[in-house]
Amino acid sequence: MAKCSEDKKEEAEVHKLKANEFFQKQNYDKAIEFYSKAIECNSEEPIYYGNRSFAYLRMECFGYALEDATKAIEMDKSYVKGYYRRASAYMSLGKYKMALKDYETVVKVRPSDKDAKLKFTECQKIVQQMLFQKAIAVDDDKKSVADSINLDAMTIEDNYDGPALEDGKVTEKFMLDLMEYYKAQKKLHKKYAYKILLDIKAYFTKQPTLVDVHIPDDSKFTVCGDIHGQFYDLMNIFKLNGLPSPSNPYLFNGDFVDRGSFSIECIFTLFGYKLLYPNHFWMSRGNHESVTMNQMYGFEGEVKSKYSSQMGDLFTEVYNWLPLCHCLNKRVLVMHGGLFSSDTVTLDDIRKTERNRQPPEEGIMCELLWSDPMPGPGRAPSKRGVGTQFGPDVTKRFLDNNNLDYIIRSHEVKDDGYEVSHGGLCITVFSAPNYCDTMGNKGAFINLQGDTMEPKYVTYSAVEHPPVKPMAYANSLLRLFS
């Protein structure tokens, strides 16, 4: 390899400084662009890879972050930040044992580094907890958490002034009362919360993996993307587009929880409407409706804080039964992530997919939850480290093979709340504006008319919420990265 000239090294430093400025402004796309330019000028400097890895982490491109951090370490075994970055990527992917190895390396190099020691200890706790849970698990005859819930033993205290189920059922009045109660930052009684979870689990267990939805010709239908625990923005969607009802149906396309710190409020509102209008309200599973994501990004911590770990386990059982995608009028397929690493996948293959489990690391279920579109043709390894990236030719072949018009997916922050790609054949919708209170993006939802199925986009800005920061309940490790 030819040595980098001094001029090129100087140019690379200019690009790095520019990238740092964009990073400080939380414009991570631009930061990545300029770190990449620095690497083009001088590919021998591990710091550029380490910095770009950090920007990729902020963009949730964990696969790319892992690749860059590994490259930086290969170039300089003593580059400590490289190990930090790689550990962060491993943690985000749920690969805790790999993360622990990197933290161990940092601690050995910097035995007096309190921050490194703290991260190592926290990661070690997670690994030990996983090993303990594995040791006590009985796979053959594991009792359902739902079966162990005794609602009759739960007493409604006299001082409880919140919404109440009527004869154990969700009603329109209950939903209106619930949303107002949540806006006032109050908590639904645990007896009603458990009843909703038990009822919704019973409902979802009877649903197919791929749900066919019929939209009458003259009817409006709304598709929403990620909500991510942003309850007050969810309320704004209902304000702008109307409350769910038989004449105003909705599909929420996964990632209802995590990141935002009002996930409990979001999920019970959505589950409540699903029970109230089962034939006019739909929910798809996202990659964040899983144990690994919930452990890291806040939902598990929030459930434990507001209710109990037992309820967290019940949520896991419910999430395992969420449908993986919906087919609208036999023309539009809606899934959280995207398409597949094989051209042979059909709608029948999706229907036959076993979903009552945690998402696997490959295959149809994994890719429905994790994949992303890319501008160029063909396929590429996922920028997230899970799923695949698929090009416009892949999308067209899938649609042609399955007699569909286009796909709608979510899963990615977009500046305008939505993005039309692959020549109009792939639409991304993301409904959490100013994601994590930092991204500055708009939120969006899609209105469809049954006869034309032509998408109309409504965008909106974030609204104010109470002073509880996103990730308030997240695993402490995620807040420690520097």
Tab-separated table of C-alpha atoms in Angstrom, residues 76 110 132 139 155 193 219 223 228 247 273 358 363 365 388 395 403 416 424 453:
chain	number	residue	atom	x	y	z
A	76	ASP	CA	-4.081	-0.092	16.212
A	110	ARG	CA	-6.840	1.107	31.786
A	132	PHE	CA	-28.767	-17.893	35.252
A	139	ASP	CA	-37.942	-25.785	27.807
A	155	THR	CA	-58.078	-5.459	44.675
A	193	ALA	CA	-53.576	-3.540	32.866
A	219	SER	CA	-63.051	4.141	2.991
A	223	VAL	CA	-50.859	3.405	8.298
A	228	HIS	CA	-41.250	4.376	20.150
A	247	SER	CA	-65.065	4.412	10.129
A	273	TYR	CA	-58.068	0.145	20.745
A	358	GLN	CA	-38.030	-14.377	19.894
A	363	GLY	CA	-34.763	-16.197	7.814
A	365	MET	CA	-39.185	-13.597	10.406
A	388	THR	CA	-30.398	-7.704	4.776
A	395	THR	CA	-38.432	-5.203	-4.560
A	403	ASN	CA	-49.003	-9.838	-7.629
A	416	ASP	CA	-39.796	14.174	6.468
A	424	GLY	CA	-42.453	4.268	-5.790
A	453	MET	CA	-54.777	2.533	-2.699
